[in-house]
Short mmCIF file of N, CA and C in Angstrom, two decimals:
data_model
loop_
_atom_site.label_atom_id
_atom_site.label_comp_id
_atom_site.label_asym_id
_atom_site.label_seq_id
_atom_site.Cartn_x
_atom_site.Cartn_y
_atom_site.Cartn_z
N MET A 1 103.36 81.95 172.97
CA MET A 1 102.18 81.14 172.68
C MET A 1 101.50 81.67 171.42
N ASN A 2 101.27 80.79 170.44
CA ASN A 2 100.64 81.25 169.21
C ASN A 2 99.15 81.45 169.41
N GLN A 3 98.58 82.28 168.57
CA GLN A 3 97.16 82.55 168.65
C GLN A 3 96.52 82.20 167.32
N PHE A 4 96.82 81.01 166.83
CA PHE A 4 96.27 80.57 165.56
C PHE A 4 94.89 79.97 165.77
N MET A 5 94.06 80.07 164.74
CA MET A 5 92.72 79.49 164.78
C MET A 5 92.43 78.90 163.41
N PRO A 6 91.49 77.97 163.34
CA PRO A 6 91.11 77.43 162.04
C PRO A 6 90.42 78.51 161.20
N LEU A 7 90.64 78.49 159.91
CA LEU A 7 90.06 79.49 159.01
C LEU A 7 88.54 79.54 159.12
N ASN A 8 87.89 78.40 159.35
CA ASN A 8 86.42 78.41 159.41
C ASN A 8 85.89 79.18 160.63
N TYR A 9 86.74 79.58 161.58
CA TYR A 9 86.33 80.40 162.72
C TYR A 9 86.44 81.90 162.43
N LEU A 10 87.07 82.26 161.31
CA LEU A 10 87.23 83.67 160.96
C LEU A 10 85.86 84.26 160.61
N PRO A 11 85.45 85.34 161.32
CA PRO A 11 84.13 85.91 161.03
C PRO A 11 84.12 86.63 159.68
N LEU A 12 82.93 86.81 159.12
CA LEU A 12 82.80 87.52 157.86
C LEU A 12 83.38 88.92 157.99
N GLY A 13 84.14 89.33 156.97
CA GLY A 13 84.80 90.62 156.99
C GLY A 13 86.16 90.59 157.66
N GLY A 14 86.49 89.49 158.33
CA GLY A 14 87.77 89.36 159.00
C GLY A 14 88.88 88.99 158.04
N LYS A 15 90.08 89.44 158.36
CA LYS A 15 91.26 89.11 157.55
C LYS A 15 92.24 88.34 158.42
N ALA A 16 92.95 87.43 157.77
CA ALA A 16 93.91 86.61 158.49
C ALA A 16 95.07 86.23 157.57
N ARG A 17 96.11 85.71 158.17
CA ARG A 17 97.29 85.24 157.43
C ARG A 17 97.46 83.75 157.67
N VAL A 18 97.62 82.99 156.59
CA VAL A 18 97.80 81.54 156.68
C VAL A 18 99.11 81.24 157.39
N LYS A 19 99.06 80.30 158.35
CA LYS A 19 100.25 79.91 159.08
C LYS A 19 100.60 78.44 158.90
N GLU A 20 99.60 77.59 158.74
CA GLU A 20 99.88 76.15 158.65
C GLU A 20 98.69 75.42 158.04
N LEU A 21 98.99 74.37 157.26
CA LEU A 21 97.94 73.49 156.74
C LEU A 21 98.03 72.17 157.50
N THR A 22 96.92 71.77 158.10
CA THR A 22 96.93 70.53 158.87
C THR A 22 96.10 69.44 158.22
N SER A 23 95.64 69.68 156.98
CA SER A 23 94.79 68.70 156.31
C SER A 23 95.58 67.50 155.81
N ASP A 24 94.84 66.45 155.40
CA ASP A 24 95.48 65.26 154.85
C ASP A 24 96.11 65.59 153.49
N THR A 25 96.82 64.64 152.94
CA THR A 25 97.61 64.90 151.73
C THR A 25 96.77 65.31 150.51
N THR A 26 95.61 64.72 150.30
CA THR A 26 94.79 65.07 149.14
C THR A 26 94.26 66.50 149.25
N SER A 27 93.68 66.82 150.37
CA SER A 27 93.15 68.18 150.59
C SER A 27 94.29 69.19 150.62
N ARG A 28 95.38 68.82 151.24
CA ARG A 28 96.53 69.71 151.36
C ARG A 28 97.04 70.13 149.99
N ARG A 29 97.17 69.18 149.08
CA ARG A 29 97.66 69.47 147.73
C ARG A 29 96.73 70.44 147.01
N ARG A 30 95.42 70.22 147.16
CA ARG A 30 94.43 71.08 146.52
C ARG A 30 94.52 72.51 147.08
N LEU A 31 94.65 72.62 148.39
CA LEU A 31 94.74 73.94 149.03
C LEU A 31 96.02 74.66 148.61
N LEU A 32 97.11 73.94 148.53
CA LEU A 32 98.36 74.54 148.06
C LEU A 32 98.22 75.02 146.62
N ASP A 33 97.55 74.25 145.77
CA ASP A 33 97.32 74.64 144.38
C ASP A 33 96.48 75.90 144.28
N LEU A 34 95.60 76.12 145.26
CA LEU A 34 94.76 77.33 145.28
C LEU A 34 95.53 78.56 145.77
N GLY A 35 96.75 78.36 146.22
CA GLY A 35 97.58 79.47 146.68
C GLY A 35 97.59 79.68 148.17
N LEU A 36 97.09 78.72 148.92
CA LEU A 36 97.07 78.84 150.38
C LEU A 36 98.39 78.35 150.97
N ILE A 37 99.41 79.19 150.80
CA ILE A 37 100.72 78.88 151.35
C ILE A 37 100.99 79.81 152.53
N SER A 38 102.02 79.54 153.27
CA SER A 38 102.34 80.33 154.46
C SER A 38 102.40 81.82 154.16
N ASP A 39 101.81 82.62 155.04
CA ASP A 39 101.77 84.08 154.99
C ASP A 39 100.85 84.66 153.92
N THR A 40 100.02 83.84 153.29
CA THR A 40 99.02 84.34 152.35
C THR A 40 97.89 85.00 153.13
N GLU A 41 97.48 86.20 152.70
CA GLU A 41 96.35 86.87 153.35
C GLU A 41 95.04 86.33 152.80
N VAL A 42 94.07 86.17 153.70
CA VAL A 42 92.76 85.63 153.37
C VAL A 42 91.71 86.52 154.03
N GLU A 43 90.62 86.78 153.30
CA GLU A 43 89.50 87.54 153.87
C GLU A 43 88.22 86.74 153.70
N ALA A 44 87.45 86.63 154.77
CA ALA A 44 86.15 85.94 154.72
C ALA A 44 85.13 86.92 154.16
N LEU A 45 84.53 86.59 153.02
CA LEU A 45 83.61 87.51 152.36
C LEU A 45 82.15 87.25 152.69
N GLN A 46 81.68 86.03 152.42
CA GLN A 46 80.26 85.73 152.65
C GLN A 46 80.03 84.25 152.74
N LYS A 47 78.93 83.90 153.38
CA LYS A 47 78.53 82.50 153.50
C LYS A 47 77.41 82.23 152.51
N SER A 48 77.29 81.00 152.09
CA SER A 48 76.16 80.63 151.24
C SER A 48 74.89 80.67 152.08
N PRO A 49 73.72 80.72 151.46
CA PRO A 49 72.47 80.76 152.23
C PRO A 49 72.34 79.61 153.24
N SER A 50 72.89 78.46 152.92
CA SER A 50 72.82 77.32 153.84
C SER A 50 73.89 77.38 154.93
N GLY A 51 74.85 78.33 154.80
CA GLY A 51 75.90 78.47 155.80
C GLY A 51 77.21 77.80 155.45
N ASP A 52 77.21 76.94 154.45
CA ASP A 52 78.43 76.24 154.05
C ASP A 52 78.34 75.95 152.56
N PRO A 53 79.24 76.36 151.72
CA PRO A 53 80.59 76.87 151.99
C PRO A 53 80.62 78.37 152.26
N THR A 54 81.83 78.85 152.56
CA THR A 54 82.10 80.28 152.75
C THR A 54 83.02 80.75 151.65
N ALA A 55 82.78 81.97 151.14
CA ALA A 55 83.63 82.55 150.10
C ALA A 55 84.76 83.33 150.76
N TYR A 56 85.97 83.08 150.30
CA TYR A 56 87.16 83.76 150.81
C TYR A 56 87.88 84.45 149.66
N TYR A 57 88.44 85.62 149.94
CA TYR A 57 89.25 86.34 148.96
C TYR A 57 90.70 85.93 149.19
N ILE A 58 91.28 85.25 148.20
CA ILE A 58 92.63 84.71 148.32
C ILE A 58 93.41 85.05 147.06
N ARG A 59 94.47 85.81 147.19
CA ARG A 59 95.36 86.13 146.07
C ARG A 59 94.62 86.64 144.83
N GLY A 60 93.68 87.56 145.03
CA GLY A 60 92.98 88.18 143.91
C GLY A 60 91.81 87.39 143.37
N ALA A 61 91.47 86.28 143.99
CA ALA A 61 90.35 85.46 143.52
C ALA A 61 89.41 85.16 144.68
N VAL A 62 88.15 84.95 144.36
CA VAL A 62 87.18 84.54 145.37
C VAL A 62 87.02 83.03 145.26
N ILE A 63 87.27 82.34 146.36
CA ILE A 63 87.25 80.88 146.38
C ILE A 63 86.32 80.41 147.50
N ALA A 64 85.43 79.49 147.19
CA ALA A 64 84.52 78.94 148.19
C ALA A 64 85.15 77.68 148.78
N LEU A 65 85.19 77.63 150.11
CA LEU A 65 85.73 76.47 150.81
C LEU A 65 84.69 75.95 151.79
N ARG A 66 84.54 74.64 151.81
CA ARG A 66 83.65 74.03 152.81
C ARG A 66 84.30 74.17 154.18
N SER A 67 83.47 74.19 155.19
CA SER A 67 83.94 74.33 156.56
C SER A 67 84.93 73.21 156.90
N GLU A 68 84.66 72.02 156.41
CA GLU A 68 85.54 70.87 156.66
C GLU A 68 86.95 71.12 156.13
N ASP A 69 87.05 71.71 154.93
CA ASP A 69 88.36 72.02 154.35
C ASP A 69 89.02 73.19 155.06
N ALA A 70 88.22 74.23 155.37
CA ALA A 70 88.76 75.43 156.02
C ALA A 70 89.26 75.13 157.43
N SER A 71 88.71 74.10 158.06
CA SER A 71 89.13 73.77 159.43
C SER A 71 90.57 73.25 159.47
N GLY A 72 91.11 72.83 158.34
CA GLY A 72 92.48 72.34 158.27
C GLY A 72 93.49 73.42 157.95
N ILE A 73 93.04 74.69 157.90
CA ILE A 73 93.92 75.81 157.60
C ILE A 73 94.04 76.66 158.85
N MET A 74 95.20 76.68 159.44
CA MET A 74 95.42 77.47 160.65
C MET A 74 95.89 78.88 160.24
N VAL A 75 95.22 79.88 160.79
CA VAL A 75 95.50 81.27 160.43
C VAL A 75 95.75 82.12 161.68
N GLU A 76 96.38 83.25 161.44
CA GLU A 76 96.59 84.26 162.48
C GLU A 76 95.73 85.46 162.10
N ALA A 77 94.81 85.85 162.96
CA ALA A 77 93.91 86.96 162.66
C ALA A 77 94.69 88.26 162.53
N LEU A 78 94.34 89.04 161.49
CA LEU A 78 94.93 90.36 161.30
C LEU A 78 93.94 91.44 161.71
N SER A 79 92.70 91.28 161.26
CA SER A 79 91.64 92.21 161.66
C SER A 79 90.33 91.45 161.66
N ILE A 80 89.50 91.79 162.62
CA ILE A 80 88.19 91.13 162.74
C ILE A 80 87.14 92.22 162.76
N SER A 81 86.22 92.15 161.79
CA SER A 81 85.16 93.17 161.69
C SER A 81 84.03 92.87 162.63
#
């Protein structure tokens, strides 16, 4: 049984590995262009003052993703702070 969760559930400071993209074709293409491919490590860094978007460290860059977009990225938790 897999233990995948949507990226937007990853707590701040937590690290995870991308396992699957479940978004529609437009969002999916954008996420793939950002480097969110299978087995990519992602770290949740901080939330904006309003709570959305959240900044993630992905492949050497900090990228802000809205909760709606992050919910389509299924990840496997590596460490949770």
